[in-house]
Short mmCIF file of C-alpha atoms and ligand atoms in Angstrom, two decimals:
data_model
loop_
_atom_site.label_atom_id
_atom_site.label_comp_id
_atom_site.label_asym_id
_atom_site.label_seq_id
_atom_site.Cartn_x
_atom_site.Cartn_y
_atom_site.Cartn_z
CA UNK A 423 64.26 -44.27 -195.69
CA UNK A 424 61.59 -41.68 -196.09
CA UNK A 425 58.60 -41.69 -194.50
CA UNK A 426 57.50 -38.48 -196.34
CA UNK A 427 54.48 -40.87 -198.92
CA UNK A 428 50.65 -41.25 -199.79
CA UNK A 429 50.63 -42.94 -197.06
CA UNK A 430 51.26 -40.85 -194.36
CA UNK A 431 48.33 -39.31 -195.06
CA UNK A 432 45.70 -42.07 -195.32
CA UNK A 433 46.86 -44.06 -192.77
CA UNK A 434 44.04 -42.24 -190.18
CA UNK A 435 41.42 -43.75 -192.22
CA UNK A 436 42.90 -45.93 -194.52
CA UNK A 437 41.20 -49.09 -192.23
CA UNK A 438 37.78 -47.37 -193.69
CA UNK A 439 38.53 -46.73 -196.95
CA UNK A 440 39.60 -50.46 -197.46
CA UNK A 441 37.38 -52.06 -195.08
CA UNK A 442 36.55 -55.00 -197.08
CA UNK A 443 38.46 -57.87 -197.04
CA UNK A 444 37.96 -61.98 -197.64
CA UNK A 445 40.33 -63.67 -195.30
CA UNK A 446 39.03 -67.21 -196.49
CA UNK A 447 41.43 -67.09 -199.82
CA UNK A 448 44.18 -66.03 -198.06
CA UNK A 449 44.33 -68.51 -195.32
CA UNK A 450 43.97 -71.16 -197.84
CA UNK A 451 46.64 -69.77 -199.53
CA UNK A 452 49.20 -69.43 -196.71
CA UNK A 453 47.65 -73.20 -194.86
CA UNK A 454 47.22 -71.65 -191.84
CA UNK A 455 47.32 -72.02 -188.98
CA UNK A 456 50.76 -73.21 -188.85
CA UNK A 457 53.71 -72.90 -186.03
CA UNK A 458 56.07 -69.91 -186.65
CA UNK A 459 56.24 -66.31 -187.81
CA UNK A 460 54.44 -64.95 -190.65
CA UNK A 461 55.44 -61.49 -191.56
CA UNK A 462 53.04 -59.28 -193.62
CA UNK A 463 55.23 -57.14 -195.66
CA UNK A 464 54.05 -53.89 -196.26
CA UNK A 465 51.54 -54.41 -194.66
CA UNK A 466 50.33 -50.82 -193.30
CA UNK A 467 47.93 -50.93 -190.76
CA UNK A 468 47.86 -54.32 -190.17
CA UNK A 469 44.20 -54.33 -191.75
CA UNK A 470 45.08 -57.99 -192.96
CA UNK A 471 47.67 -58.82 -189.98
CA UNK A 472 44.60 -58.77 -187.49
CA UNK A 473 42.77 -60.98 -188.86
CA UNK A 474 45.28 -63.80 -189.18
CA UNK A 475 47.13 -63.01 -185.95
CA UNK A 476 45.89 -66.42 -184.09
CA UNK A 477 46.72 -68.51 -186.91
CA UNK A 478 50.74 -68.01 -186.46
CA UNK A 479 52.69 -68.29 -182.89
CA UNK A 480 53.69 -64.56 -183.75
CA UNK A 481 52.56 -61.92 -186.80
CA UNK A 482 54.79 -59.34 -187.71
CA UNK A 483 53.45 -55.78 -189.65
CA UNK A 484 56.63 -54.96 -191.65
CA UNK A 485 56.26 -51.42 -193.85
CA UNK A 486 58.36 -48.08 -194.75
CA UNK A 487 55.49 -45.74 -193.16
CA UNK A 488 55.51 -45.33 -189.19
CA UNK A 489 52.54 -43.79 -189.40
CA UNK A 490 51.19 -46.77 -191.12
CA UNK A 491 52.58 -48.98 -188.79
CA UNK A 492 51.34 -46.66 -185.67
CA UNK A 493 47.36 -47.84 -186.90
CA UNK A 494 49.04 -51.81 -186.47
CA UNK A 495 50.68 -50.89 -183.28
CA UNK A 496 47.32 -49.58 -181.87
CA UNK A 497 45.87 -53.08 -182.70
CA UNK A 498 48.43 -54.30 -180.46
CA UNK A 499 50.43 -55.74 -183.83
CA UNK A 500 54.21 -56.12 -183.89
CA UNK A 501 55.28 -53.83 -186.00
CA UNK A 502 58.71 -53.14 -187.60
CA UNK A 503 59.68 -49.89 -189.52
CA UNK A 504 61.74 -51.38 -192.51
CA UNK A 505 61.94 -52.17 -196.05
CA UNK A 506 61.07 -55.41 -198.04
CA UNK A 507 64.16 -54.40 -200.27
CA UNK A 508 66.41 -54.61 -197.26
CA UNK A 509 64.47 -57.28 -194.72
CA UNK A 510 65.72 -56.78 -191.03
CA UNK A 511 65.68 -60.57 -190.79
CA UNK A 512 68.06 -63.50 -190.56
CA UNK A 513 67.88 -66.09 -193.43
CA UNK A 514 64.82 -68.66 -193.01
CA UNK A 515 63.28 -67.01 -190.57
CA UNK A 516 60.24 -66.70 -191.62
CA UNK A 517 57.38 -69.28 -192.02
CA UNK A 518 55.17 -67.53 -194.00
CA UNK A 519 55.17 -64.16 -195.72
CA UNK A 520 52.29 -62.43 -197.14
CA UNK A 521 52.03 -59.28 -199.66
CA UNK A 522 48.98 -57.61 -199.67
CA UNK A 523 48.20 -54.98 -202.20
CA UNK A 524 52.07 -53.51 -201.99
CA UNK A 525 54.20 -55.55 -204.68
CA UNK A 526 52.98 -52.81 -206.82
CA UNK A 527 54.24 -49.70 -204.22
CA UNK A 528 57.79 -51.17 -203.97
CA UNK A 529 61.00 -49.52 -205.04
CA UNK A 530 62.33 -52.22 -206.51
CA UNK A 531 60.65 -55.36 -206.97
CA UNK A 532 63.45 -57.73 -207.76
CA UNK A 533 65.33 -57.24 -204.93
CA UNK A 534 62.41 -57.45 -202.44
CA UNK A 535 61.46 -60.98 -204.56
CA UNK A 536 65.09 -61.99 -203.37
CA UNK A 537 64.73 -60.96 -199.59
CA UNK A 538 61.44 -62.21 -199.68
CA UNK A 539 63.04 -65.52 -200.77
CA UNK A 540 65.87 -65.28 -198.44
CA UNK A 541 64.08 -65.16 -195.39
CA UNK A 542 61.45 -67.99 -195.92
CA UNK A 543 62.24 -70.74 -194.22
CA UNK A 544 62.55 -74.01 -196.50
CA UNK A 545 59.16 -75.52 -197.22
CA UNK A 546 57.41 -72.08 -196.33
CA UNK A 547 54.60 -69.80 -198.15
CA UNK A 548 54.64 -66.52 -199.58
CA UNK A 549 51.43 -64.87 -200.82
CA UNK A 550 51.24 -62.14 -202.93
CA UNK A 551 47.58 -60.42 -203.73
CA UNK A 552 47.65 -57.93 -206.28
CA UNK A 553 44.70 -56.02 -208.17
CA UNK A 554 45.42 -57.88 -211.92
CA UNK A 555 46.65 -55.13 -214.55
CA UNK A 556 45.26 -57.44 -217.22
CA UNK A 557 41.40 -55.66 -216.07
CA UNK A 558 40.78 -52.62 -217.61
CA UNK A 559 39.35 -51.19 -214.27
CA UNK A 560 42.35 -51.72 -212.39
CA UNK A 561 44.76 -50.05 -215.47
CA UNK A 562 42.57 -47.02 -214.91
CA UNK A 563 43.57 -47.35 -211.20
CA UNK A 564 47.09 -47.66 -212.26
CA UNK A 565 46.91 -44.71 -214.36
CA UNK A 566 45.06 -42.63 -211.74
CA UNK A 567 48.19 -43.67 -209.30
CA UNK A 568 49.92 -42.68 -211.92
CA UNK A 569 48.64 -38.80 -211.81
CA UNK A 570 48.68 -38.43 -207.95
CA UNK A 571 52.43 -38.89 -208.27
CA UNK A 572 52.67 -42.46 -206.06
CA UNK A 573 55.16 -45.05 -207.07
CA UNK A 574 53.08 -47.41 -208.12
CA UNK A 575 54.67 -50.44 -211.11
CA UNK A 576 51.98 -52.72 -211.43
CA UNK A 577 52.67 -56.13 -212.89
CA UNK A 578 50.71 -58.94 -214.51
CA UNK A 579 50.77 -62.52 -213.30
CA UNK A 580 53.12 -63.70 -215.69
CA UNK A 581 55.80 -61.02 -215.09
CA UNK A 582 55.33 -61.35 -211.08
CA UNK A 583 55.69 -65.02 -211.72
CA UNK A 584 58.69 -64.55 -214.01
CA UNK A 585 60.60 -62.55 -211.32
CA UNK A 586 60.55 -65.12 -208.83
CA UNK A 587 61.13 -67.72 -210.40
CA UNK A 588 64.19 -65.99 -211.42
CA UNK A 589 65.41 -66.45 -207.94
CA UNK A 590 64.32 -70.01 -207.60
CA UNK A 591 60.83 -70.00 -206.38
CA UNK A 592 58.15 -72.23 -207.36
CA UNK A 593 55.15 -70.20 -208.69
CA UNK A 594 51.29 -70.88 -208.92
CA UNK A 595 48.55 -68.24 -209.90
CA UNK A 596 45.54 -67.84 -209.34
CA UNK A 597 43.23 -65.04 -210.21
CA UNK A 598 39.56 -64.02 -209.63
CA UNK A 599 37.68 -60.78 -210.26
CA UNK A 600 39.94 -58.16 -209.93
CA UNK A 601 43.26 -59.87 -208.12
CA UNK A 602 45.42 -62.56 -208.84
CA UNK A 603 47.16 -64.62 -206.02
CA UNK A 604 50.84 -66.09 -206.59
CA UNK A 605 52.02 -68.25 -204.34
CA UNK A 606 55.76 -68.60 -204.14
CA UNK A 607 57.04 -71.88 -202.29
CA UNK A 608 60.91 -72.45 -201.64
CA UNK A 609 62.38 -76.05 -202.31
CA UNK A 610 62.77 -78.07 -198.93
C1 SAM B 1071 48.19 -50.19 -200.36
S1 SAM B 1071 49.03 -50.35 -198.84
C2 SAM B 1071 48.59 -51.97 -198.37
C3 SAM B 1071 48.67 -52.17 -196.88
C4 SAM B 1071 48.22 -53.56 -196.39
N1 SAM B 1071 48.96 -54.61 -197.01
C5 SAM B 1071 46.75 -53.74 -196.62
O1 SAM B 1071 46.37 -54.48 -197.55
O2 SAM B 1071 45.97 -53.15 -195.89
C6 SAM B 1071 50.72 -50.54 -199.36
C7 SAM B 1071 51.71 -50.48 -198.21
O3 SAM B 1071 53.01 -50.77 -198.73
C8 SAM B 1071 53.95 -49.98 -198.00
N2 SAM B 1071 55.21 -49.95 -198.76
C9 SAM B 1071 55.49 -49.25 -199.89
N3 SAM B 1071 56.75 -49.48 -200.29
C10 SAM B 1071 57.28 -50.36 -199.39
C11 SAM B 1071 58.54 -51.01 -199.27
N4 SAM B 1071 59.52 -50.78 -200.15
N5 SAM B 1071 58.75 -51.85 -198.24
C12 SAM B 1071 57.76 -52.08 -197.33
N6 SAM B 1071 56.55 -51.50 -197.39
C13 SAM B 1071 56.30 -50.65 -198.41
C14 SAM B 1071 53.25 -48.64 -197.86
O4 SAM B 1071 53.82 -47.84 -196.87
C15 SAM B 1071 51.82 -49.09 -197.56
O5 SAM B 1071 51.59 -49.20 -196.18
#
């Protein structure tokens, strides 16, 4: 697993560059605070981990880039070099799970909507936020991703929605402004 991406290099001030953020939706979303682990996977610097961290007995930062994950380490986050393909977790061991902005940076999104699925516990949450493809704004983002070489696959709703489901999740969307929300439950 190489750590040689984009985001290697923005992770010294990636905190500024994306220093907006709404918690409310989210933790609405994920009906938190609950009791249990909620992983954020991919999530970086742990610019969204820190400010749900007291609503979970423990948070864990999960992402490919260490130096990423060395901005959520300096927050004092738990963080855990690994892949959402490939999840260094047992089965149901997570309570929630939460995807911010990275469904669209995976390698392949399929098999990280199975391990996603495989390690939320029964009756859990998993939240994906992604910028909505459908806006013409955020196709010019996806093309501009496009011409700095990153691996970026964006997906609209229906087709994020689609994939899971395909491994037996239960799917809601929402969407505002830019983003849409899916939320992807497990039967109990
Ligand atoms: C745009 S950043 C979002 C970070 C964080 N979720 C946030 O909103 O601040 C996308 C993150 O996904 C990570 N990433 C890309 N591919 C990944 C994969 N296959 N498994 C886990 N993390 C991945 C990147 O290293 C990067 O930190």
């Amino acid at each position: 697993m190489s750590d040689f991406n984009h985001f290697r290099f923005v992770a010294l001030f990636y905190d500024r560059l994306f220093a907006f953020l709404k918690p409310e939706r989210l933790r609405q979303l994920l009906q938190v605070p609950v009791h249990g682990v909620l992983l954020d996977v991919g999530g970086g610097t742990g610019r969204v981990a820190q400010v749900l961290r007291s609503l979970a007995d423990q948070v864990i930062v999960l992402d490919t880039s260490a130096a990423m994950l060395g901005r959520a380490r300096d927050k004092g986050l738990l963080a855990v070099k690994g892949e959402a393909e490939n999840l260094p977790f047992a089965d149901d061991a997570m309570t929630r799970i939460l995807m911010v902005d990275a469904f669209h940076h995976l390698r392949d999104q399929r098999q990280a909507a199975m391990e996603t699925l495989r390690v939320l516990e029964p009756g859990g949450r998993l939240v994906i936020e992604e910028p909505n493809v459908e806006h013409i704004a955020v196709k010019l983002v996806a093309l501009g991703e496009k011409v700095v070489l990153m691996r970026s696959s964006f997906q609209p709703p229906a087709r994020v929605r689609e994939i899971f489901e395909a491994f037996g999740g239960r799917v809601t969307i929402e969407r505002e402004g830019f983003n849409f929300w899916a939320v992807i439950q497990v039967h109990q």
